[in-house]
Every structure is written in C-alpha cells, then in structure tokens.
Amino acid sequence: MLNFKMSKTKNPKSLYNLCINIAVVDCLTLCKFCKKDFRILPNNVLFDFYYKMYIEDGLWLLGLEYSELEVFSRMLKVKHNRTKLLKSFQSLIKRDSNIMYELIKGYAKLKLHPETINFKTIELGLQLGTFFNEGGWYSYAIQVLDYVEEMCRQMEQTTEVLCKLLECYQKRLQAEATFCMFKEAEKTYNLANLLVIELKQLNALPNLSSLYALFSALFFVRSEYDEAYSWAKNSLLLLKDNLPTRIIVEVLRQASKSCVVKRRFDQAGLLIRQAVSLASKLYKTDEHPSYSDTLIDYGFFLLNFDSIQQSVKVYEKALSIRKDVFDSDNIHVAIGYEDLAYALYVNEYSSGRFNAASENIEAAIKIFERILPKDHLMLASAKRVKALILEEIALDLRDLTNPCSQEELLAESERLHKSALALSHAAFGERNVQTAKHYGNLGRLYQSMMEYEEAEKMHLRAIAIKEELLGPDDYEVALSIGHLASLYNYHMKRHRDAEKLYKRSIEINLRLFGDSYSGLEYDYRGLINVYTELHDIETMLHYTQLMREWKCKRDVQVPIKIYPDSVQPLHVVIQKFFDLC
C-alpha cells in the first residue's frame, strides 16, 4: 500500500498526483487492489484515486467500487468535485453498468431494518436523490426518494423528521415535474402543502423559497402561467441573503422563466442576469452543469425577448458544457440539442437555411429515443420542433425534378404534429396553452398543404383556447392571429378579415416588444399585400413607409451584452422586481 503522507517538497501537488498515478497503474495493470487498504483513505484522496481510474479507462473496476452504496456515499460528500463525479458516473451508465440498480437496491435494504433508519440514513437518501436529479436520471431519483418518504414515515414524527420529509417532497417534485410525470407531481405537491400547514402549526417552518420556486416550476411545465408567476413572486418574497447561493440562483431562474411567459421582460431580464452573474461566480468555471442550466434559462429569455442571435450563442455554450460533462445518451444533452435547434430554426426562419437546426433536432431525438419511452412528452416536444423544420424545408424545396419530396416532407410533418397533439391532449387536456400551440402548428401545416378550411379550423381553435387562458392581448394570441391573417390574406382572399387581424396583431406586439420587434415584418408585409389587393394605394404606401422605418430601427439596434458581469445586492434586485409589478 502506498503511503500518501506528504513530505516537505517544492511541489507537493506533483508528488501527490504521482502517487495517485502509480496506485492506479498498479491496480489496473498489476491487479494490486486491496479494498480494505484503499478505503482507509480520506474521502477527497479516495475520490482522486477513483477519478484517475476513470481517466485511465478502468471503468470495470470503478463500476464495482461505485456499485457499493457505502463507497459511493463517501463520494457524494466530496462537493468540490461534483462535475467530475457526474462525468465518470455517466460513463459507467453508458458502459451498460448496472450501477443504478445496485445503488438503489443497497438503499432499499436499509428500510427493511428499522434499527438502521435514522437521520444519517435519511440524509444519504436525500443526497442520492439530489445527485440523480443533477444527472437527469429522474426515474431513479424518484425511486430513492420514495424510499426516503417511507423511512421518514416509520420514524417518530418530530419537527426534524417532518422537515426532512418536506425536503424529500421538494426533491421528488423536482424530478416528477421535470420528467413530465404530472399526476405524480400533483400528488407530491398536495402532500408538500399539507406538510407546510402542519409545520406552520408547530412553528417549525424552514425557509420555503426553494419549495415555492418548485411549485412555480410545476405550473410552468403545465403551462398554467398565472399560477407559475404567483408562486414565483412568493418564492422571491422569502429569498434571503443567508440562503446558499445555489438556491438563490435556482429561485431567480425559475422566477425569470415565469416572467417570460407572462411577457414581463423587464422583470425577467433583471432576475436572469443576476442569476447568470451569481452562477458564474459561484461555480468559478464555465464547465459546471448547473451553470449550463442557468444559461439554458438565459437563452429562453433572450429568444423570447427577440434577441435571437444572442440566444443561439448562449444555447451553444450551454450545450457545449453539457456535452463535455455527460457526453451523450443523457437527457440534459438532448434538451440542450432541442433548445438550440429551435433557436436556430427561429434565427434562420427568413433565410431558409435549416441544416444546423435539422442536425441538432435529429441529435436530440436520437438520444430521447434511446433513453425515453416512445410516448414520452419530452420526445413529443422534440418531434414538434422537427415537424416545424421539415415544413419549412418542404416549402423551400427548389428541386422540381422530384416533386414528391415536398409532399413526403409535409406528410411526415403532419404525422409528427398529430402525434405531439395527441400526447399533449392526454397530458394536459383541451384547455391548455401547449395543446393550443399544437393546433396552431397544424393550422400552419394545413395552410402549406393547401387544405385551407382545415387550416382555418385549427387556427380558430388555437385562438379560442389561448384567449380563454391568457386573455385577448397576449403574445401567443397575437401569434395565432397573425397566422390566421396570413391564411385569409394569401390563400382564402378574405382581405378585410385579414386586415383586422393584422392590425390587432401589430397592436399587441407593439405594446409588448416595441417598434423594432422582428415579428412586425410579417404583419407589415401582410398589410402591404392586403391593400395592394384592395387597390388602396394610399394605405399600402403608408405601411410600406412603416416597413422601411422598422427596417432602419432593426439595422441600428445595438446588440445587448450577452454575459452580464455585475452582481447587485439581493435586496436591491428584489425591490426592483416588485417595483415593476
């Protein structure tokens, strides 16, 4: 056994690394591995030994070690090497290791022996569930946290145990909501609320800012935006400087997303820029997966705020981090590909160059198909993006020697859109924004397929649902109105109807985004065509001039600085947020 005690030297780090290297070489090439001797090492030294084993392609031995819950629980305590642990663990999964099964089986055995159930056991389950959540292995996180709940229920229901149970519900809700397990998430949400009431009666409430942010996240993924925004505000009210920076970042991220879908961009920008600045300082490296999570939400803000090119750059950076940590066959990487594909699709919408968007969405779908059930909502979301891209490629086809290509692409797009609609309907029902979006997508597709009456039905259904849920002046309503106006204008020759819809769309977009918003181009072009067809030259020239003015404003726009570099005091940010309400 090597002696790791450091002697006085000019470069103790090099000596330490040399010792680690020699130990790993001995284990892998000379088969000199004695568990008993190595496991007496401190956690951080043992971690370095295991990570070097991963670097040297000793996954067969690393898998055996990490499959033992006692060993892996020690690795979970080495916080400063979390990224390396996620990276090596993902490699074990990719190698078809049964490591997940062994760890969960090891933890499940603990609940069979009541004498072993204590706070240490509960904390281990929470740490394991947290790690699985971080890696995107949500179904495994849920299994572990189910066991944690059982153990908490078996213990005396002290305030300390109830607080641990609430933490368990919080982590499980994160997994269920993110993994689109909405029925299970609703149950956990209700249990958590009941427990909050019980703890309040006992005067033992912990800080609920993080929990309320997860409540907001649940309503966000269910497209119930008013509730998401309300819970986000509640979470911000409870946010304190003495909370861990990681929690502050998570709360700010979720609150920003809730503001984006409510089109409260001043509030959203304030929060997400603070989150990005805090995350960059907290993780001190742009290679941490949690930093990529923050960038994904920042990209979401930029894309919706009409800073499309900047959003592409941010999504590219986030995906690069995720690929470096998780390589492939991981849900975080697939989501990164999908988000980037959609941003590229929007960015190149007017150019017709969809190769990069197509490549990224295909990469996302391939990963989802390998790791998800075929009817999973995440896979349906990716296929929706693919359908949008296929439709545009079909419309831009110039190869007249193969007239069937366009029909085949549109037919494939229709199949994907219908599949996504069916899954959305099953998950959310008819009265949901996501379901309405799918109707709108089908409306655009049928317009491309020259099935105009069917297209009108889809657009009207989308508008009705969106108006009922979001009100008549929401961006989503304007989007669907603009699509219906296009149908009336260019295909059904109902120019007066198109005129009213275009003007309504312009009014909404001007109020939400201002007079340099990119989407105004389509409305202005539409009205120019309407008045040309109606032989109203004076009004046509008026909108032609507005179009020129719009283009000038777009050309002189100063790009926003992508990465913010200043951190404001938290109380200042919170005060500014509520001043904007």
XYZ file of C-alpha atoms in Angstrom:
581
model
C 0.000 0.000 0.000
C 1.342 3.412 -0.979
C 1.993 5.979 1.704
C 0.143 9.225 0.772
C 1.643 11.273 3.594
C 3.323 14.314 2.077
C 6.944 15.104 2.814
C 8.366 18.607 2.511
C 8.869 19.303 -1.164
C 8.820 22.214 -3.538
C 5.856 20.733 -5.377
C 3.723 18.558 -3.111
C 0.876 18.581 -5.636
C 3.036 16.877 -8.252
C 4.148 14.279 -5.716
C 0.542 13.689 -4.730
C -0.522 13.224 -8.362
C 2.419 10.890 -8.957
C 1.330 8.724 -6.044
C -2.240 8.609 -7.378
C -0.977 7.665 -10.846
C 1.232 4.874 -9.540
C -1.595 3.495 -7.398
C -3.979 3.383 -10.348
C -1.400 1.778 -12.658
C -0.706 -0.894 -10.039
C -4.416 -1.642 -9.735
C -5.160 -1.774 -13.459
C -2.023 -3.452 -14.802
C -0.696 -5.464 -11.877
C -4.094 -6.220 -10.292
C -2.818 -4.900 -6.951
C -6.061 -3.656 -5.427
C -6.931 -4.176 -1.805
C -10.263 -2.596 -0.890
C -9.510 -2.571 2.796
C -6.288 -0.612 2.406
C -7.610 1.928 -0.093
C -10.816 2.665 1.773
C -8.996 3.971 4.814
C -8.007 6.987 2.697
C -9.767 10.343 3.278
C -12.768 10.932 1.021
C -11.066 13.536 -1.178
C -7.982 11.349 -1.726
C -10.100 8.302 -2.471
C -12.110 10.381 -4.956
C -8.942 11.434 -6.786
C -7.884 7.797 -6.958
C -11.233 6.748 -8.433
C -11.298 9.636 -10.918
C -7.821 8.743 -12.145
C -9.140 5.220 -12.584
C -11.861 6.678 -14.842
C -9.275 8.677 -16.812
C -7.204 5.519 -17.355
C -10.269 3.640 -18.679
C -10.562 1.443 -15.628
C -14.360 1.573 -15.733
C -14.689 -2.138 -14.998
C -13.120 -1.650 -11.569
C -14.680 1.765 -10.974
C -18.121 0.284 -11.623
C -17.546 -2.382 -8.991
C -16.475 0.218 -6.453
C -19.254 2.731 -7.140
C -21.883 -0.018 -7.038
C -21.309 -0.302 -3.292
C -23.514 2.216 -1.511
C -21.066 2.646 1.359
C -18.316 3.688 -1.068
C -20.462 5.888 -3.272
C -21.987 7.702 -0.308
C -18.472 8.890 0.558
C -18.033 10.257 -2.963
C -21.260 12.248 -2.633
C -19.648 14.158 0.229
C -16.815 15.487 -1.968
C -18.739 18.558 -3.087
C -15.988 20.433 -4.937
C -15.615 17.596 -7.474
C -19.268 17.220 -8.386
C -18.736 17.727 -12.115
C -16.079 15.017 -12.221
C -18.354 12.644 -10.329
C -21.218 13.247 -12.762
C -18.892 12.779 -15.731
C -17.437 9.471 -14.515
C -20.851 8.197 -13.397
C -22.345 8.923 -16.833
C -19.528 6.900 -18.399
C -20.442 3.942 -16.201
C -24.065 4.171 -17.293
C -23.023 4.373 -20.939
C -20.952 1.208 -20.411
C -24.228 -0.612 -19.568
C -23.240 -0.886 -15.946
C -25.990 -1.922 -13.542
C -24.700 0.643 -11.082
C -28.078 2.389 -10.672
C -29.800 -0.873 -9.804
C -27.123 -1.822 -7.287
C -27.171 1.543 -5.520
C -30.952 1.647 -5.270
C -31.066 -1.975 -4.147
C -28.467 -1.182 -1.491
C -30.506 1.744 -0.221
C -33.763 -0.218 -0.288
C -32.244 -2.821 2.035
C -31.818 -0.171 4.701
C -35.560 0.361 5.067
C -36.053 -3.345 5.773
C -34.222 -2.968 9.076
C -35.928 -0.412 11.328
C -32.872 -0.249 13.590
C -30.831 1.241 10.713
C -33.318 4.025 9.958
C -32.068 7.318 11.367
C -31.188 10.829 10.252
C -27.974 9.584 8.674
C -29.936 7.109 6.538
C -32.463 9.766 5.547
C -29.712 12.227 4.636
C -27.996 9.602 2.482
C -31.216 9.058 0.527
C -31.661 12.801 0.030
C -28.072 13.132 -1.196
C -28.502 10.237 -3.606
C -31.796 11.625 -4.914
C -30.194 15.040 -5.380
C -27.310 13.523 -7.346
C -29.666 11.600 -9.636
C -31.660 14.784 -10.226
C -28.496 16.667 -11.154
C -27.570 13.984 -13.661
C -31.025 13.895 -15.242
C -31.688 10.349 -14.029
C -35.102 11.330 -12.759
C -36.836 7.962 -12.575
C -34.036 6.683 -10.323
C -34.226 9.795 -8.169
C -37.932 9.180 -7.671
C -37.332 5.554 -6.616
C -34.804 6.598 -3.986
C -36.964 9.441 -2.700
C -39.961 7.117 -2.423
C -37.846 5.030 -0.039
C -36.860 8.178 1.872
C -40.535 9.013 2.323
C -41.237 5.513 3.679
C -38.364 5.805 6.153
C -39.497 9.229 7.335
C -42.976 7.823 7.929
C -41.512 4.993 10.032
C -39.712 7.402 12.383
C -41.232 9.377 15.210
C -42.858 12.430 13.632
C -40.727 15.097 15.272
C -40.336 18.518 13.680
C -36.863 17.487 12.477
C -38.258 14.418 10.729
C -41.112 16.427 9.196
C -38.613 18.949 7.817
C -36.649 16.097 6.230
C -39.873 14.746 4.762
C -40.629 18.164 3.274
C -37.143 18.198 1.737
C -37.866 14.768 0.282
C -41.101 16.011 -1.304
C -39.268 19.013 -2.695
C -36.622 16.895 -4.441
C -39.191 14.404 -5.680
C -41.387 17.177 -7.049
C -38.389 18.472 -8.999
C -37.881 15.052 -10.611
C -41.560 14.412 -11.332
C -42.252 17.852 -12.797
C -39.130 17.897 -14.957
C -39.797 14.358 -16.174
C -43.403 15.273 -17.092
C -44.940 12.906 -14.516
C -47.775 15.324 -13.847
C -50.167 13.085 -11.911
C -47.417 12.026 -9.544
C -46.191 15.624 -9.263
C -49.696 16.797 -8.356
C -49.822 14.250 -5.533
C -46.416 15.317 -4.211
C -47.438 18.980 -4.486
C -50.524 18.330 -2.354
C -48.545 16.348 0.231
C -45.992 19.139 0.474
C -48.711 21.757 1.008
C -50.296 19.699 3.787
C -46.918 19.307 5.435
C -46.283 23.042 5.236
C -49.536 23.634 7.114
C -48.526 21.100 9.774
C -45.075 22.637 10.237
C -46.576 26.103 10.411
C -48.825 24.982 13.254
C -45.727 23.658 15.028
C -43.859 26.938 14.439
C -41.144 24.928 12.685
C -41.294 26.164 9.094
C -37.975 26.216 7.225
C -37.397 28.810 4.526
C -39.833 27.934 1.735
C -38.334 29.998 -1.071
C -36.881 26.976 -2.871
C -40.069 24.931 -2.417
C -42.248 27.701 -3.799
C -39.916 28.010 -6.790
C -40.540 24.318 -7.491
C -44.292 24.884 -7.181
C -43.835 27.588 -9.798
C -41.854 25.159 -11.971
C -44.655 22.584 -11.813
C -47.275 25.071 -13.010
C -44.826 26.383 -15.601
C -44.335 22.987 -17.270
C -48.100 22.500 -17.158
C -48.469 25.846 -18.979
C -50.528 27.306 -16.132
C -48.703 30.604 -16.274
C -50.712 32.726 -13.827
C -50.120 30.191 -11.050
C -46.458 29.845 -12.014
C -45.976 33.606 -11.781
C -47.838 33.817 -8.467
C -45.686 31.125 -6.822
C -42.560 32.747 -8.286
C -43.428 36.016 -6.547
C -43.995 34.120 -3.289
C -40.582 32.485 -3.618
C -38.883 35.850 -4.177
C -40.552 37.356 -1.102
C -38.868 34.695 1.044
C -35.445 34.893 -0.610
C -32.706 35.843 1.902
C -29.011 36.595 1.630
C -28.164 33.870 4.147
C -29.514 31.131 1.873
C -26.980 29.128 -0.154
C -26.099 30.897 -3.410
C -27.140 27.785 -5.331
C -30.707 28.129 -4.017
C -30.778 31.862 -4.753
C -29.751 31.157 -8.366
C -32.424 28.461 -8.757
C -35.155 30.733 -7.395
C -34.112 33.617 -9.660
C -34.001 31.319 -12.698
C -37.478 29.960 -12.186
C -38.963 33.350 -11.389
C -37.432 34.729 -14.587
C -38.978 31.941 -16.696
C -42.371 32.660 -15.154
C -41.975 36.329 -16.043
C -41.018 35.494 -19.641
C -44.223 33.581 -20.337
C -46.190 36.436 -18.771
C -44.271 38.795 -21.120
C -42.881 40.748 -18.160
C -39.496 41.164 -19.782
C -38.122 43.905 -17.528
C -38.638 41.672 -14.524
C -37.375 38.580 -16.327
C -34.201 40.272 -17.530
C -33.446 41.684 -14.092
C -33.695 38.246 -12.470
C -31.946 36.075 -15.054
C -28.982 38.422 -15.450
C -28.498 38.364 -11.684
C -28.734 34.556 -11.785
C -26.117 34.279 -14.545
C -23.736 36.624 -12.713
C -24.136 34.741 -9.428
C -23.765 31.334 -11.104
C -20.567 32.328 -12.914
C -19.025 33.446 -9.616
C -20.379 30.511 -7.617
C -19.093 27.775 -9.891
C -15.923 29.680 -10.874
C -15.817 27.737 -14.104
C -17.944 27.595 -17.195
C -17.836 23.792 -17.151
C -20.279 23.141 -14.300
C -23.623 21.591 -15.366
C -25.552 23.883 -13.017
C -24.065 26.858 -14.849
C -25.368 25.373 -18.105
C -28.836 25.146 -16.527
C -28.697 28.874 -15.848
C -27.569 29.550 -19.416
C -30.469 27.492 -20.792
C -32.904 29.733 -18.930
C -30.992 32.814 -20.067
C -31.256 31.604 -23.656
C -35.003 31.174 -23.141
C -35.266 34.810 -22.045
C -33.161 36.095 -24.951
C -35.110 34.105 -27.530
C -38.456 35.380 -26.310
C -37.088 38.907 -25.885
C -36.313 38.965 -29.614
C -32.528 38.746 -29.104
C -32.445 35.657 -31.261
C -28.816 35.607 -32.390
C -27.633 36.122 -28.819
C -29.873 33.279 -27.653
C -28.249 30.948 -30.194
C -24.802 31.755 -28.776
C -25.956 31.161 -25.212
C -27.642 27.864 -26.121
C -24.477 26.765 -27.933
C -22.428 27.458 -24.815
C -24.879 25.587 -22.577
C -24.897 22.569 -24.893
C -21.093 22.558 -25.053
C -20.897 22.338 -21.250
C -23.449 19.537 -21.107
C -21.754 17.518 -23.822
C -18.435 17.820 -22.018
C -19.907 16.556 -18.746
C -22.404 13.963 -19.956
C -21.038 13.071 -23.405
C -24.206 11.529 -24.898
C -27.293 9.494 -24.043
C -28.231 11.924 -21.307
C -31.455 13.858 -21.003
C -29.665 17.156 -20.306
C -27.715 16.863 -23.562
C -30.873 16.034 -25.514
C -32.668 19.072 -24.090
C -29.658 21.210 -24.991
C -29.801 19.986 -28.588
C -33.555 20.634 -28.784
C -33.352 24.156 -27.371
C -30.529 25.048 -29.732
C -32.379 23.520 -32.699
C -35.453 25.646 -32.029
C -33.394 28.827 -31.606
C -31.601 28.091 -34.897
C -34.959 27.453 -36.573
C -36.256 30.846 -35.439
C -32.982 32.566 -36.321
C -32.909 31.164 -39.865
C -36.649 31.363 -40.481
C -36.340 34.051 -43.125
C -33.189 32.626 -44.756
C -34.416 29.072 -45.302
C -31.086 27.574 -44.175
C -32.174 24.907 -41.727
C -29.272 22.447 -41.906
C -27.885 23.272 -38.449
C -31.352 23.251 -36.881
C -32.117 19.921 -38.534
C -28.855 18.329 -37.345
C -29.415 19.410 -33.757
C -33.013 18.226 -33.549
C -32.064 14.862 -35.046
C -29.364 14.526 -32.373
C -31.929 15.341 -29.666
C -34.462 12.829 -30.973
C -31.884 10.041 -31.238
C -30.930 10.495 -27.588
C -34.549 10.741 -26.421
C -35.457 7.590 -28.345
C -32.654 5.659 -26.646
C -33.471 6.721 -23.085
C -37.210 7.512 -23.012
C -40.446 5.587 -23.636
C -41.719 6.151 -27.162
C -44.767 8.108 -25.973
C -42.921 10.401 -23.554
C -43.879 14.072 -23.667
C -40.234 15.173 -23.954
C -39.845 13.133 -27.125
C -43.079 14.610 -28.459
C -41.711 18.117 -27.861
C -38.590 17.344 -29.886
C -40.653 15.855 -32.697
C -42.748 19.029 -32.774
C -39.594 21.050 -33.443
C -38.593 18.576 -36.144
C -42.024 18.935 -37.742
C -41.671 22.732 -37.868
C -38.272 22.416 -39.530
C -39.463 19.806 -42.032
C -42.345 22.031 -43.047
C -40.036 24.931 -43.819
C -37.616 22.705 -45.718
C -40.521 21.371 -47.778
C -41.704 24.869 -48.656
C -38.210 25.936 -49.695
C -37.599 22.966 -51.983
C -36.314 24.020 -55.347
C -35.683 20.552 -56.834
C -38.541 20.375 -59.337
C -37.228 17.068 -60.700
C -38.511 15.399 -57.530
C -41.993 16.804 -56.882
C -42.801 14.030 -54.411
C -40.193 15.270 -51.933
C -42.311 18.187 -50.779
C -45.399 16.029 -50.273
C -43.421 13.429 -48.346
C -41.885 16.014 -46.031
C -45.250 17.655 -45.359
C -46.837 14.267 -44.676
C -44.087 13.442 -42.196
C -44.551 16.841 -40.575
C -48.296 16.185 -40.247
C -47.655 12.813 -38.610
C -45.294 14.363 -36.074
C -47.654 17.269 -35.290
C -50.627 14.951 -34.794
C -48.593 12.689 -32.524
C -47.497 15.680 -30.420
C -51.083 16.952 -30.233
C -52.370 13.577 -29.064
C -49.754 13.343 -26.309
C -50.388 16.929 -25.225
C -54.118 16.292 -25.118
C -53.576 13.199 -22.979
C -51.252 15.041 -20.583
C -52.960 18.440 -20.324
C -56.405 18.192 -21.862
C -58.050 20.524 -24.391
C -57.848 23.749 -22.385
C -54.100 24.166 -22.241
C -51.633 26.502 -23.932
C -49.480 23.617 -25.183
C -52.485 21.939 -26.772
C -53.422 25.248 -28.393
C -49.898 25.603 -29.792
C -50.182 22.197 -31.422
C -53.493 23.203 -33.027
C -51.781 26.329 -34.331
C -48.894 24.291 -35.732
C -51.335 22.049 -37.558
C -53.124 25.125 -38.881
C -49.912 26.424 -40.440
C -49.133 22.993 -41.844
C -52.557 22.579 -43.460
C -52.110 26.027 -44.948
C -48.861 24.788 -46.517
C -50.674 21.662 -47.711
C -53.398 23.865 -49.291
C -56.095 22.411 -47.041
C -57.414 25.844 -46.211
C -60.686 25.064 -44.461
C -58.954 22.611 -42.143
C -56.235 25.190 -41.522
C -58.845 27.772 -40.533
C -60.451 25.349 -38.057
C -57.091 24.689 -36.376
C -56.201 28.388 -36.109
C -59.602 29.327 -34.708
C -59.389 26.557 -32.132
C -55.899 27.702 -31.100
C -57.047 31.324 -30.770
C -60.113 30.390 -28.721
C -58.084 28.360 -26.201
C -55.345 30.970 -25.898
C -57.791 33.849 -25.440
C -59.659 31.931 -22.744
C -56.495 31.064 -20.824
C -54.236 34.043 -21.495
C -56.597 36.886 -22.320
C -57.125 38.679 -25.650
C -53.881 40.693 -25.576
C -51.256 38.007 -25.021
C -48.318 37.371 -27.346
C -49.482 33.818 -28.031
C -52.848 35.163 -29.153
C -51.111 37.653 -31.462
C -49.045 34.840 -32.948
C -52.104 32.757 -33.818
C -53.978 35.815 -35.089
C -51.086 36.594 -37.407
C -51.124 33.053 -38.793
C -54.869 33.195 -39.439
C -54.433 36.609 -41.096
C -51.848 35.071 -43.429
C -54.288 32.303 -44.359
C -57.063 34.810 -45.124
C -54.712 37.142 -46.972
C -52.726 34.885 -49.271
C -54.964 31.863 -49.749
C -58.622 32.490 -48.933
C -58.689 36.047 -50.325
C -60.615 37.350 -47.315
C -58.668 40.573 -47.248
C -60.908 42.608 -44.953
C -60.791 39.847 -42.338
C -57.023 39.659 -42.733
C -56.764 43.445 -42.337
C -58.470 43.390 -38.928
C -56.334 40.516 -37.685
C -53.037 42.034 -38.820
C -53.832 45.334 -37.095
C -54.747 43.542 -33.895
C -51.506 41.542 -34.021
C -49.475 44.728 -34.589
C -51.169 46.452 -31.656
C -50.322 43.600 -29.276
C -46.732 43.261 -30.468
C -46.015 46.995 -30.315
C -47.203 47.103 -26.730
C -45.208 44.025 -25.671
C -41.992 44.389 -27.668
C -41.772 47.882 -29.124
C -41.475 49.167 -32.680
C -38.309 47.236 -33.610
C -39.756 43.771 -32.897
C -38.793 41.246 -35.600
C -42.294 39.780 -35.869
C -43.713 43.076 -37.114
C -42.152 42.376 -40.505
C -44.711 39.686 -41.306
C -47.643 41.849 -40.241
C -46.427 44.856 -42.254
C -45.775 42.722 -45.339
C -49.210 41.187 -44.941
C -50.952 44.561 -44.791
C -48.997 45.823 -47.811
C -50.355 42.842 -49.752
C -53.878 43.349 -48.377
C -54.064 46.972 -49.504
C -52.468 46.134 -52.831
C -55.221 43.586 -53.453
C -57.846 46.073 -52.307
C -56.348 48.766 -54.615
C -55.944 51.086 -51.618
C -52.665 52.595 -52.773
C -52.504 55.357 -50.180
C -52.740 52.958 -47.230
C -50.409 50.499 -48.946
C -47.780 53.255 -49.223
C -48.315 54.135 -45.564
C -47.437 50.607 -44.447
C -44.591 50.468 -46.943
C -43.128 53.500 -45.180
C -43.696 51.881 -41.761
C -41.860 48.832 -43.086
C -38.885 50.977 -44.127
C -38.811 52.691 -40.733
C -38.988 49.310 -38.998
C -36.040 48.030 -41.056
C -33.956 51.093 -40.192
C -34.628 50.558 -36.486
C -33.633 46.898 -36.786
C -30.419 47.837 -38.612
C -29.283 50.354 -35.986
C -30.124 48.198 -32.972
C -27.188 47.885 -30.586
C -26.778 44.225 -29.596
C -27.111 43.694 -25.878
C -24.105 42.459 -23.956
C -24.594 38.706 -23.805
C -22.968 37.874 -20.482
C -23.644 40.216 -17.562
C -20.706 40.720 -15.216
C -22.096 42.569 -12.214
C -23.879 41.208 -9.157
C -26.309 43.543 -7.438
C -27.230 43.218 -3.750
C -30.079 40.726 -3.479
C -32.417 43.064 -1.631
C -31.954 45.652 -4.409
C -32.903 43.126 -7.073
C -35.975 42.005 -5.146
C -37.087 45.591 -4.557
C -36.654 46.452 -8.242
C -38.656 43.362 -9.194
C -41.655 44.300 -7.066
C -41.422 47.936 -8.145
C -42.016 46.641 -11.687
C -45.112 44.644 -10.706
